[in-house]
GROMACS .gro file of C-alpha atoms in nm:
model
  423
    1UNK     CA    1  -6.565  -2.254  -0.636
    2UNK     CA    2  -6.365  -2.588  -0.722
    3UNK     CA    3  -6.583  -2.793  -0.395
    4UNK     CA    4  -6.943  -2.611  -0.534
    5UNK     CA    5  -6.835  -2.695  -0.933
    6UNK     CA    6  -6.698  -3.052  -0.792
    7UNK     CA    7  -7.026  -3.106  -0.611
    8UNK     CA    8  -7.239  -2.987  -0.943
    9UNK     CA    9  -6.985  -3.199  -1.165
   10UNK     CA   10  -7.065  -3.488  -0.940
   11UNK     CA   11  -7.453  -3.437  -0.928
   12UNK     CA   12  -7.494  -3.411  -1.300
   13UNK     CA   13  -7.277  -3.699  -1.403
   14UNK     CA   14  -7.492  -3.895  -1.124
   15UNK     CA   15  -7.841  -3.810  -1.293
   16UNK     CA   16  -7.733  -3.806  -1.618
   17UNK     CA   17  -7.607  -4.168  -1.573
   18UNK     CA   18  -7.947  -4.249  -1.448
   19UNK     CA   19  -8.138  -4.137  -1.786
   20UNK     CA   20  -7.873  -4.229  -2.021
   21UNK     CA   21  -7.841  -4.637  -1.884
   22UNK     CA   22  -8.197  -4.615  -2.023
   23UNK     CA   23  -8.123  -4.473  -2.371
   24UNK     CA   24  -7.871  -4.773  -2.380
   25UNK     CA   25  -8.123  -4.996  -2.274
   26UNK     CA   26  -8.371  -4.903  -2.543
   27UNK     CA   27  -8.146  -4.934  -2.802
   28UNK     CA   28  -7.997  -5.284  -2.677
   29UNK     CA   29  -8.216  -5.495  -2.492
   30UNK     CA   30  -8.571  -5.326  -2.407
   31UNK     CA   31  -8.775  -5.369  -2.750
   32UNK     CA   32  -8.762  -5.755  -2.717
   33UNK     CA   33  -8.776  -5.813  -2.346
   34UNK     CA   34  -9.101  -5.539  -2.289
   35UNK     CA   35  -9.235  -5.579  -2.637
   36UNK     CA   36  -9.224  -5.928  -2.756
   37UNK     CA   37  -9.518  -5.933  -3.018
   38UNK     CA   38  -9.399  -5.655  -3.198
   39UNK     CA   39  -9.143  -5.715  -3.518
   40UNK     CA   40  -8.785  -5.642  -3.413
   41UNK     CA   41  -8.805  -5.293  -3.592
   42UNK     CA   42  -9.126  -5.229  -3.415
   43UNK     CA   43  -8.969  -5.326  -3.076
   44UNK     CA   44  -8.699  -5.104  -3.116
   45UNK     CA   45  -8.924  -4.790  -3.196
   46UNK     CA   46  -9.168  -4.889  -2.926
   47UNK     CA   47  -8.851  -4.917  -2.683
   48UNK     CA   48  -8.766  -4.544  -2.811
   49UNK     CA   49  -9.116  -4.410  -2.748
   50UNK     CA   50  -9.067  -4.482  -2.392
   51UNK     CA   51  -8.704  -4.341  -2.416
   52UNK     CA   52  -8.885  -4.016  -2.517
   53UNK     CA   53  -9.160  -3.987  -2.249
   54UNK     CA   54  -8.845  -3.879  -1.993
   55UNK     CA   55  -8.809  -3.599  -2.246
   56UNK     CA   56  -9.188  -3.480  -2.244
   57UNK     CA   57  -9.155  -3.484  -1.849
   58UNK     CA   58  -8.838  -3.252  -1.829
   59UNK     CA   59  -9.026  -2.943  -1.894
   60UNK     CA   60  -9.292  -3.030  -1.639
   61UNK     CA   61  -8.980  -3.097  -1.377
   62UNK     CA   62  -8.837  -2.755  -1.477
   63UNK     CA   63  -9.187  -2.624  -1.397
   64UNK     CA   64  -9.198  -2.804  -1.090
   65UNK     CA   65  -8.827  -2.753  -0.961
   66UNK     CA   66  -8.786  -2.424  -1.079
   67UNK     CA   67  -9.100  -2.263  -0.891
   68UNK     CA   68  -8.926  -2.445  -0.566
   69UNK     CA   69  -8.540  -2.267  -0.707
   70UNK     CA   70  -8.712  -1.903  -0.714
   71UNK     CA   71  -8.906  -1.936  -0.427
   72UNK     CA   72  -8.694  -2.115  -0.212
   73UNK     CA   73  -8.344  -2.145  -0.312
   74UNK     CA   74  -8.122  -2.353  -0.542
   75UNK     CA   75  -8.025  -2.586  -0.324
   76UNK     CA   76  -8.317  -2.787  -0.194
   77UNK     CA   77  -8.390  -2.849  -0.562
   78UNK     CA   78  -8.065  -3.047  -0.599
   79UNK     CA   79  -8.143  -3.292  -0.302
   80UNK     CA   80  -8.489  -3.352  -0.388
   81UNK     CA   81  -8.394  -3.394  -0.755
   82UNK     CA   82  -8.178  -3.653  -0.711
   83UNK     CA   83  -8.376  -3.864  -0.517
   84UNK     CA   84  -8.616  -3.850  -0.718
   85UNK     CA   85  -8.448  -3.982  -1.064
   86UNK     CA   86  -8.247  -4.245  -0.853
   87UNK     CA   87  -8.500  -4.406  -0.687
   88UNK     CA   88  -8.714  -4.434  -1.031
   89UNK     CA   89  -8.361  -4.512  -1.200
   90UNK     CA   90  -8.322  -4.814  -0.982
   91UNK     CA   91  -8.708  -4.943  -0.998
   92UNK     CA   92  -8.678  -5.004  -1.390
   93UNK     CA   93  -8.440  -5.208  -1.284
   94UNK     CA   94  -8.690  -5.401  -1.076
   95UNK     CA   95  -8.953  -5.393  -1.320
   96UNK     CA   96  -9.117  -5.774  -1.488
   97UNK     CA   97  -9.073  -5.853  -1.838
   98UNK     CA   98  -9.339  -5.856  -2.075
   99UNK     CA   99  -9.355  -6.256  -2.049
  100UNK     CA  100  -9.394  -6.188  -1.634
  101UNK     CA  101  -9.667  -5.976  -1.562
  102UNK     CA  102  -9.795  -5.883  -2.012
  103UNK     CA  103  -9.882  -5.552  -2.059
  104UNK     CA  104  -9.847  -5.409  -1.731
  105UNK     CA  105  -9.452  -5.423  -1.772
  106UNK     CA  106  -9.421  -5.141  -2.072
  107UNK     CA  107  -9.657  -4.946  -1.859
  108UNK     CA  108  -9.449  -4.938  -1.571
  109UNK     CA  109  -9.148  -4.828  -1.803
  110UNK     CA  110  -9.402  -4.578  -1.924
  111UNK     CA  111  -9.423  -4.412  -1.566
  112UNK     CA  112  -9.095  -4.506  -1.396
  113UNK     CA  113  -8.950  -4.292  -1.727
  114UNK     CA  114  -9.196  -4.028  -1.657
  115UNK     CA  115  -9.061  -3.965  -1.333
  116UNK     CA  116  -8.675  -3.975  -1.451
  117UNK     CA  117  -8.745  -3.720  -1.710
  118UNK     CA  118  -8.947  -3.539  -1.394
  119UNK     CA  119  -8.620  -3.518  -1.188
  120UNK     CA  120  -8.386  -3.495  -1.446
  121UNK     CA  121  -8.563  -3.135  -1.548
  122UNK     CA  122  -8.522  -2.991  -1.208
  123UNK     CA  123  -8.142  -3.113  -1.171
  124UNK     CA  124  -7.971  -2.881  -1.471
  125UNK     CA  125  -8.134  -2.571  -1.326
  126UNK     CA  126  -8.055  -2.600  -1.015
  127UNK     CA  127  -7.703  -2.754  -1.050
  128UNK     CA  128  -7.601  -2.471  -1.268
  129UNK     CA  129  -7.741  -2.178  -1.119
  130UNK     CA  130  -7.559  -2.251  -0.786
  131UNK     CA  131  -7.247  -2.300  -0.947
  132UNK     CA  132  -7.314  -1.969  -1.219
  133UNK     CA  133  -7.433  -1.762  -0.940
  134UNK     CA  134  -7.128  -1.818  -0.748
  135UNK     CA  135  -6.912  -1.798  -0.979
  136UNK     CA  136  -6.655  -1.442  -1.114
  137UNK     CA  137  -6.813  -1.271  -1.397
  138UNK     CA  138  -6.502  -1.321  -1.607
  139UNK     CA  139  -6.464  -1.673  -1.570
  140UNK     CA  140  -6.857  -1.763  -1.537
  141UNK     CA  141  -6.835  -1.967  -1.876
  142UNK     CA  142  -6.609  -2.163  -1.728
  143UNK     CA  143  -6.695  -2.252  -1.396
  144UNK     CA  144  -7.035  -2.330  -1.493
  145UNK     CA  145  -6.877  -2.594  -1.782
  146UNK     CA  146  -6.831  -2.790  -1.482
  147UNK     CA  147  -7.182  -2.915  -1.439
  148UNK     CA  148  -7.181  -2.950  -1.839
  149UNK     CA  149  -6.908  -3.200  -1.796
  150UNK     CA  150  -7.142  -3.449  -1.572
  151UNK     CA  151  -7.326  -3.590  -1.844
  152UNK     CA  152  -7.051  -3.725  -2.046
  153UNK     CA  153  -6.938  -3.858  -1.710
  154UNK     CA  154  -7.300  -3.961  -1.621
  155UNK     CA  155  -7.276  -4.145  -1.975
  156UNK     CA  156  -6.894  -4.317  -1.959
  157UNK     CA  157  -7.012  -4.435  -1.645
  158UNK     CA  158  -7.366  -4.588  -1.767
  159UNK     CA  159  -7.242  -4.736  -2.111
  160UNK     CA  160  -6.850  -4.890  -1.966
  161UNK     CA  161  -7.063  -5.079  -1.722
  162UNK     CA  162  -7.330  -5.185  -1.997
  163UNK     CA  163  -7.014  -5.228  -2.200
  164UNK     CA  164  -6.840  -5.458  -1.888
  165UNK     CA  165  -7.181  -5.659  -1.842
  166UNK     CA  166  -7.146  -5.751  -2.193
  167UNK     CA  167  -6.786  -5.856  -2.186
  168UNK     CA  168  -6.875  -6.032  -1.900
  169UNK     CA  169  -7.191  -6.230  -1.988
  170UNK     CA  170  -7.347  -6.446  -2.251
  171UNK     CA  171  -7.607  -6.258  -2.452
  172UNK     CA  172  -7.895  -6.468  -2.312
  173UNK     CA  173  -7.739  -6.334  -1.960
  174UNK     CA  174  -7.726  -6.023  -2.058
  175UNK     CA  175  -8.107  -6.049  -2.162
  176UNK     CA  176  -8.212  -6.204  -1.849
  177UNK     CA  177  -8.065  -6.021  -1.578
  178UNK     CA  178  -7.742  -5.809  -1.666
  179UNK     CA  179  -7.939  -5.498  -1.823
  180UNK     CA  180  -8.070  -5.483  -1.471
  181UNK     CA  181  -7.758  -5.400  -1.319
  182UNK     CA  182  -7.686  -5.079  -1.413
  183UNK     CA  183  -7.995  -4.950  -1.298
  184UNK     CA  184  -7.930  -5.115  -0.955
  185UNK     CA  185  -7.651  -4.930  -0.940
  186UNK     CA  186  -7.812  -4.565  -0.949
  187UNK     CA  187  -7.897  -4.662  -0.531
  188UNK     CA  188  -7.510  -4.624  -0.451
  189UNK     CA  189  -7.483  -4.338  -0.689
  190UNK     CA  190  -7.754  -4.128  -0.602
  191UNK     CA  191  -7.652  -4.199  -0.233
  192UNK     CA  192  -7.318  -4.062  -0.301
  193UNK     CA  193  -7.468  -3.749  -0.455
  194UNK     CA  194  -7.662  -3.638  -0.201
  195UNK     CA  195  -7.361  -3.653   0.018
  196UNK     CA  196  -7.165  -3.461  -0.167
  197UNK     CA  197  -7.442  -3.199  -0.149
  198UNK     CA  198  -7.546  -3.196   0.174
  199UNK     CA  199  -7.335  -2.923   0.271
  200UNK     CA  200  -7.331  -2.647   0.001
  201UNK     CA  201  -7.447  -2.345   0.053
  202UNK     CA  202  -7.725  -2.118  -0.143
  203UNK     CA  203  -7.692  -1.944  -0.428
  204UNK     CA  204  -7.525  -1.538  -0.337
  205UNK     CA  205  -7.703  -1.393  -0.612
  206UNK     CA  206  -8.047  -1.617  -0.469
  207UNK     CA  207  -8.052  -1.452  -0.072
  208UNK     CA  208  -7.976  -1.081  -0.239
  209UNK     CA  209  -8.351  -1.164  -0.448
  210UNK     CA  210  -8.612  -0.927  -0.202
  211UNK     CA  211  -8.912  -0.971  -0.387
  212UNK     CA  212  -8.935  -1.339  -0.484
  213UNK     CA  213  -9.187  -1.411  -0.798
  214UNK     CA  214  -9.492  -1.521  -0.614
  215UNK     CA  215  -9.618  -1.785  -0.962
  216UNK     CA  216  -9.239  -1.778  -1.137
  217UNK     CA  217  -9.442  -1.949  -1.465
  218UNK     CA  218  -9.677  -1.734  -1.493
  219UNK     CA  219  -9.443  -1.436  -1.448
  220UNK     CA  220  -9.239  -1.601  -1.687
  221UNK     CA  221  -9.504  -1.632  -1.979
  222UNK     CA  222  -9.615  -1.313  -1.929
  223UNK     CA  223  -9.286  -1.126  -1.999
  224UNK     CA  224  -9.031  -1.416  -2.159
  225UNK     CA  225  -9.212  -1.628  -2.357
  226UNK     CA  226  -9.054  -1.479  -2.666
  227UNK     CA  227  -8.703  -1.596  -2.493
  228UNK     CA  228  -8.847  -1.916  -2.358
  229UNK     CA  229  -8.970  -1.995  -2.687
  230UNK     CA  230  -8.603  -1.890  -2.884
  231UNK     CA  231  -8.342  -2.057  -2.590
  232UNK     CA  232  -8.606  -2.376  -2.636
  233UNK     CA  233  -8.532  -2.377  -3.028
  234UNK     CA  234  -8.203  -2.255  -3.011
  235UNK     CA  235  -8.083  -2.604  -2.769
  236UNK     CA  236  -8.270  -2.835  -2.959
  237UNK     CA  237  -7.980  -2.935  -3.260
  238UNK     CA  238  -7.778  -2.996  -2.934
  239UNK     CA  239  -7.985  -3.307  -2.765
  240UNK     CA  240  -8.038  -3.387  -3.126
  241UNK     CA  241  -7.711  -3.428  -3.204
  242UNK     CA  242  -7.628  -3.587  -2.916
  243UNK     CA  243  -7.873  -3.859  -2.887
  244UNK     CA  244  -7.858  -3.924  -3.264
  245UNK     CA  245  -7.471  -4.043  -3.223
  246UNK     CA  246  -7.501  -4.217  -2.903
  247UNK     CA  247  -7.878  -4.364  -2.890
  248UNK     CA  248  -8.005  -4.411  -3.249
  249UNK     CA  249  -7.640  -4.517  -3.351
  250UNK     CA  250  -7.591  -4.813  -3.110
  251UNK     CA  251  -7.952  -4.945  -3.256
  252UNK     CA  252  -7.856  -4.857  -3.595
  253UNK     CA  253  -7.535  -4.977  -3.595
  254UNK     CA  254  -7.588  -5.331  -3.441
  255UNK     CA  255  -7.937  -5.378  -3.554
  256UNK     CA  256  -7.885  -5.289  -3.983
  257UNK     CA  257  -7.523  -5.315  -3.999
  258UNK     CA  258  -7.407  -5.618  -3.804
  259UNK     CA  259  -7.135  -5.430  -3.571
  260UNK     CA  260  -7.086  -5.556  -3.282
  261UNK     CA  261  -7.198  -5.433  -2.921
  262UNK     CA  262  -6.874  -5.385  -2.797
  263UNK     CA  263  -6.707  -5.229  -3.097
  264UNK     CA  264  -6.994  -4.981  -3.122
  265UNK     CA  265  -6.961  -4.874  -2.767
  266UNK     CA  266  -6.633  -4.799  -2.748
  267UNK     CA  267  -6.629  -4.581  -3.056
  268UNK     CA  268  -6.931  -4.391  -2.914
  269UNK     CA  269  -6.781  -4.361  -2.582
  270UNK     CA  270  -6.393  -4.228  -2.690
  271UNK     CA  271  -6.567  -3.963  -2.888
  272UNK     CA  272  -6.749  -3.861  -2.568
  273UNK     CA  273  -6.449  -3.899  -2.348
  274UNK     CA  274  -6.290  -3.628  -2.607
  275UNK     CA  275  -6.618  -3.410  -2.582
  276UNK     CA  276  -6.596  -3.407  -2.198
  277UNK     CA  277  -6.219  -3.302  -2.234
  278UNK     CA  278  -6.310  -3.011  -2.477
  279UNK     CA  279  -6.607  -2.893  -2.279
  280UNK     CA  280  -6.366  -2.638  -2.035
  281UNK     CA  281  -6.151  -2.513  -2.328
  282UNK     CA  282  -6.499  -2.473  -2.496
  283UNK     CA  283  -6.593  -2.224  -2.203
  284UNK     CA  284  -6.283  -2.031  -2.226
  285UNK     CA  285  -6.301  -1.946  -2.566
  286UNK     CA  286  -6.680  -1.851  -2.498
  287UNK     CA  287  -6.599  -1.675  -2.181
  288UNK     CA  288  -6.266  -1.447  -2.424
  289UNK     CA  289  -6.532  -1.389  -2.760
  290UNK     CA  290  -6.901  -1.435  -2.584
  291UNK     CA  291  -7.138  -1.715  -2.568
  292UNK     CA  292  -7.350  -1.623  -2.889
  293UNK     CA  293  -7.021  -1.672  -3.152
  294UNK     CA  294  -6.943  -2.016  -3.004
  295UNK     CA  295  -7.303  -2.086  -2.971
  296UNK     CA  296  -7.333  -2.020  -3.383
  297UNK     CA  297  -7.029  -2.159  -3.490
  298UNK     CA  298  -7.186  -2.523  -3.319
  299UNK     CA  299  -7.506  -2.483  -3.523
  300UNK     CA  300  -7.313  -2.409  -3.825
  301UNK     CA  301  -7.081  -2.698  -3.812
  302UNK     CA  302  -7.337  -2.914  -3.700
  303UNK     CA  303  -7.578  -2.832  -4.024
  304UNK     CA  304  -7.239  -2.894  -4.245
  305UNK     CA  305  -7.166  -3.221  -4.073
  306UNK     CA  306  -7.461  -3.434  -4.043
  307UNK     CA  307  -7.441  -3.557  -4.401
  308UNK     CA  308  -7.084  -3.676  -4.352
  309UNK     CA  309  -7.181  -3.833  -4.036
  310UNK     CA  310  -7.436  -4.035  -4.155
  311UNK     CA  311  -7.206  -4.145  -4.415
  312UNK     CA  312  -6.946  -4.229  -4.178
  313UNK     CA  313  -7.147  -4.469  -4.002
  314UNK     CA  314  -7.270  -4.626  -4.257
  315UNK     CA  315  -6.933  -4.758  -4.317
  316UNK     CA  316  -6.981  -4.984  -4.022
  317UNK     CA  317  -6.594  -4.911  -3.964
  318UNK     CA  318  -6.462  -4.882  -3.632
  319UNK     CA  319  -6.234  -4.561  -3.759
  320UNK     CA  320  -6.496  -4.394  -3.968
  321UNK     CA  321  -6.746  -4.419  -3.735
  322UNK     CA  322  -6.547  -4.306  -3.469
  323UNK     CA  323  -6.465  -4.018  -3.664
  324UNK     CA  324  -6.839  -3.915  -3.742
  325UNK     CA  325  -6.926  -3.919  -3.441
  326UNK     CA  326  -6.628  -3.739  -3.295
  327UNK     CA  327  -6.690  -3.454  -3.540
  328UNK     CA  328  -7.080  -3.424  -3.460
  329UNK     CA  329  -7.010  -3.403  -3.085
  330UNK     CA  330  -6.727  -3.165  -3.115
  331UNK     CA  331  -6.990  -2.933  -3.317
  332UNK     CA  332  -7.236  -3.012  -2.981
  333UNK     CA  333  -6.953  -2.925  -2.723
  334UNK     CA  334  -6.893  -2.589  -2.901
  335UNK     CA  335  -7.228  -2.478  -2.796
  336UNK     CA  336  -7.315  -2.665  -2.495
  337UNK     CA  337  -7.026  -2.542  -2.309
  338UNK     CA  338  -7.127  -2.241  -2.253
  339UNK     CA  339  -7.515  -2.247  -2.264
  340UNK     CA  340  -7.513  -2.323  -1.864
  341UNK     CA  341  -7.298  -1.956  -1.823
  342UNK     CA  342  -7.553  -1.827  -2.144
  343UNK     CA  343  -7.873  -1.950  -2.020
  344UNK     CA  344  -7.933  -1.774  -1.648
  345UNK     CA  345  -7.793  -1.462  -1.803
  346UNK     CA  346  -8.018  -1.446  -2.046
  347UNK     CA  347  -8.278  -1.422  -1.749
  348UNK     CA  348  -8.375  -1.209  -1.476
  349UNK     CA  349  -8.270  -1.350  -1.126
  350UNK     CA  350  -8.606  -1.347  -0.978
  351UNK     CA  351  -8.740  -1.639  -1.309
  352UNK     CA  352  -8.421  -1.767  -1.374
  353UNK     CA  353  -8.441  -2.099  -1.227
  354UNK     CA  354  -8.780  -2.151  -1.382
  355UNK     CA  355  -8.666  -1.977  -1.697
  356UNK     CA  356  -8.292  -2.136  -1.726
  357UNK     CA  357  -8.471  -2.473  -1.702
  358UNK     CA  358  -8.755  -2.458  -1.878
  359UNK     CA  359  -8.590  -2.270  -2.166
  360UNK     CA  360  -8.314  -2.644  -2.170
  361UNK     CA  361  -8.567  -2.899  -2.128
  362UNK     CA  362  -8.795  -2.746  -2.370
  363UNK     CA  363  -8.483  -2.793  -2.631
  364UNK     CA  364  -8.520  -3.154  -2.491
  365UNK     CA  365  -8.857  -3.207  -2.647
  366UNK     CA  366  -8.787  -3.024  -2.954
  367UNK     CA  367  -8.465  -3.246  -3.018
  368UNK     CA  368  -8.411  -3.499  -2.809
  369UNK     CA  369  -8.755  -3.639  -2.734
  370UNK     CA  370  -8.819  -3.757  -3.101
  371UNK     CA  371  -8.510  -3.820  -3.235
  372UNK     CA  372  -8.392  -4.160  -3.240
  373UNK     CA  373  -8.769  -4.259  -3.310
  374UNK     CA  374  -8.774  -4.096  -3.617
  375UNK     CA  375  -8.449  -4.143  -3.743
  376UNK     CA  376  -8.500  -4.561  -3.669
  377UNK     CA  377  -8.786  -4.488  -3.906
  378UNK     CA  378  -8.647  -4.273  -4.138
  379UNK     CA  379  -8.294  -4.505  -4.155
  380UNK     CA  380  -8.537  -4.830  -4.256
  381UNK     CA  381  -8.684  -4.660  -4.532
  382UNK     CA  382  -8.323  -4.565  -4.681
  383UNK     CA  383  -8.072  -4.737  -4.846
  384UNK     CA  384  -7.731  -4.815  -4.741
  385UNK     CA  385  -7.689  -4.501  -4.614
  386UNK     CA  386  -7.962  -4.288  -4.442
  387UNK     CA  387  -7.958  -3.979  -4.620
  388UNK     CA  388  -8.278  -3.912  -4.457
  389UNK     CA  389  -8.105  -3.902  -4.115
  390UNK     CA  390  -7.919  -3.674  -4.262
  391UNK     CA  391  -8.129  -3.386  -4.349
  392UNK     CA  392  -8.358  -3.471  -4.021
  393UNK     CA  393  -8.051  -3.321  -3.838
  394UNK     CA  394  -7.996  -3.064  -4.095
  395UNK     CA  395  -8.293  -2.896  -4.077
  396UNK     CA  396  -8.300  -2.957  -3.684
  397UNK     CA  397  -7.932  -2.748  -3.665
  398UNK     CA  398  -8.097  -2.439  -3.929
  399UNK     CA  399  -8.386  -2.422  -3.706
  400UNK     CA  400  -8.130  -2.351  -3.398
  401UNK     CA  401  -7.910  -2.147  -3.598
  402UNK     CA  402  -8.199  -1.908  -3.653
  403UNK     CA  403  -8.303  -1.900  -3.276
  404UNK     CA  404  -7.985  -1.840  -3.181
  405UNK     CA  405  -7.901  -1.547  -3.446
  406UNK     CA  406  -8.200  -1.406  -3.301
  407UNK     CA  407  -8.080  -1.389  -2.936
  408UNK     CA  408  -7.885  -1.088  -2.762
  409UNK     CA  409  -7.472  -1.174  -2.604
  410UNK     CA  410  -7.475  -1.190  -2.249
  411UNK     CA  411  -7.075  -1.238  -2.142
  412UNK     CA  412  -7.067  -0.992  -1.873
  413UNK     CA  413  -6.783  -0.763  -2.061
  414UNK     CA  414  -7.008  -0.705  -2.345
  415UNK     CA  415  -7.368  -0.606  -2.133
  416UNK     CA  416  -7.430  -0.238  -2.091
  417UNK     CA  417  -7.696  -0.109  -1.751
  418UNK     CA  418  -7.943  -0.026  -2.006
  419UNK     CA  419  -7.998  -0.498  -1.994
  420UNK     CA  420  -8.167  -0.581  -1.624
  421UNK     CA  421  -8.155  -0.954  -1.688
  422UNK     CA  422  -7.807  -1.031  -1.645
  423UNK     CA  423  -7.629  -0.966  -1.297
   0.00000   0.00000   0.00000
């Protein structure tokens, strides 16, 4: 269990890395270099846009990848995955300016984004489900917090070395050729994760499947689309959370309030580096009381926070903004600890890769995909402080607290016979 949650840990961080270095991007460097006629605050929400195409494309991916996971195992999609997102990772950092080759260069972004978001939505499902499927019943919560854990690795790893570029270079270096770097660097990463995959095996709970779902969508639609539709709404405050405090807050923050790059990095990645740290004792605690409580008690702080947060930022204050930040991820962790354990319970083996990832990504779109777009917008239309943010992310963590009140526990104690989608 510790090599196949290692391996998953290691996977995740590595594609997550690849899709946040671009969120980073956006928000830093992208809107001037790729959209030069536009005003600054037109840049930045043009820069965004493209941020949210790799959202759009994550559902497709979990399409893709998840018919391949329930017809043909768990782990081919995690090789395939990977290469996928890193060698598309690694050509935006190839790509012409704007000044270089005009409109074909936002285009390129366009697609080379596309195809991020396409890998990135097969990765989750199948990174999880081999670990879940593996692991005990009674500590399923936990081992499968492993794989949750990768992103806020994936993102450390992306923003320290945007963060060590920046130390490192002049601003018009950074501009020319730094931002490039990181996305260089997904070649040696995604290299490394494919060798720490090569030799895991497939999924227990996969091989015992003896009548595979010959069209797992359409099986899928037919008889979950009620549960697709609820675990989609239910995620959605989570990626909106998330990319709220550490996309739309570097722009914000730099852009309307004058903080510095540096400063507003290192706030946003300590409070991540305390979310990763809570993300196992988060899985615990839902793996002892059930995922649903844990999963409610994140929407519910996250609805009471959001106003304070917004606040807290617009302090431009290292401490206070650390602080809001720290408090809306903490809310986040709560649930997303133990929706990689909730998730493939909530569906039957033979759709669960399909299901598991669809039911994420589509929580992508809903929250994540739109986000920092229209809380730029919303933040230039407010004062000081952008109340409007505010309730945007309100009303985004009611919506999942009403998906999620609506959805059955799963922990393994708690299921009676009578349920046939958990195992």
């Amino acid at each position: 269990m510790l090599r196949l949650a290692a391996a998953s840990l290691a996977g995740t961080a590595i594609e997550f890395y690849d899709f946040f270095v671009y969120g980073t991007a956006a928000a830093l460097v992208l809107g001037p270099l790729f959209f030069p006629t536009f005003s600054p605050l037109a840049g930045t929400l043009a820069a965004f846009a493209t941020f949210g195409v790799g959202f759009v494309a994550r559902p497709l991916g979990a399409v893709l990848f998840g018919h391949v996971g329930d017809r043909r195992g768990r782990r081919p999609v995690l090789v395939v995955s990977l290469l996928l997102t890193g060698a598309s990772t690694v050509a935006v950092g190839c790509v012409p300016t704007y000044d270089a080759i005009g409109v074909a260069a936002p285009l390129l972004l366009l697609v080379l984004r596309f195809l991020q978001g396409l890998g990135l939505g097969g990765e989750w499902g199948g990174a999880v489900l081999l670990t879940a499927e593996h692991a005990p019943a009674g500590r399923r919560a936990l081992w499968s917090s492993f794989p949750q854990v990768g992103p806020a690795v994936g993102f450390l790893l992306a923003n320290g070395t945007v963060l060590a570029l920046s130390a490192a270079l002049t601003d018009e270096q950074f501009a020319q050729w730094g931002w490039r770097v990181p996305f260089w660097a997904a070649g040696a990463l995604a290299l490394l994760g494919l060798w720490l995959r090569s030799s895991l095996p497939e999924s227990p709970r996969f091989l015992e499947i003896d009548d595979h779902a010959r069209v797992p969508l359409a099986e899928l639609l037919r008889d979950h689309w009620r549960l697709v539709l609820l675990t989609g709404g239910a995620l959605a405050v989570g990626y909106a959370v998330f990319y709220a405090v550490t996309t739309w807050s570097l722009a914000y923050a730099t852009e309307r309030l004058g903080v510095s790059r540096t400063i507003m990095l290192v706030c946003v990645m300590a409070a991540v580096v305390v979310k990763g740290a809570l993300t196992p004792v988060m899985a615990l605690l839902g793996d002892r009381h059930g995922r649903r409580p844990l999963c409610l008690a994140g929407c519910a702080a996250a609805a009471l926070w959001m106003f304070p947060m917004v606040a807290l930022l617009s302090t431009g204050e290292p401490l206070p903004m650390f602080l809001g930040i720290l408090g809306a991820l903490i809310a986040f962790v709560t649930m997303f600890a133990v929706v990689a354990a909730y998730l493939p319970e909530l569906y039957a083996p033979r759709v669960r890769c399909t299901g598991a990832s669809v039911g994420y990504n589509l929580g992508g779109v809903l929250g994540g995909a739109l986000t920092p777009v229209v809380a730029t917008a919303l933040a230039e239309r407010s004062g000081r402080v952008p109340w409007g943010v505010g309730a945007y992310l309100t009303g985004i963590a009611l919506l999942s607290l009403g998906c999620f009140a609506l959805l059955p526990e799963t922990r393994p104690v708690a299921v009676t016979a009578a349920r046939p989608v958990t195992d």
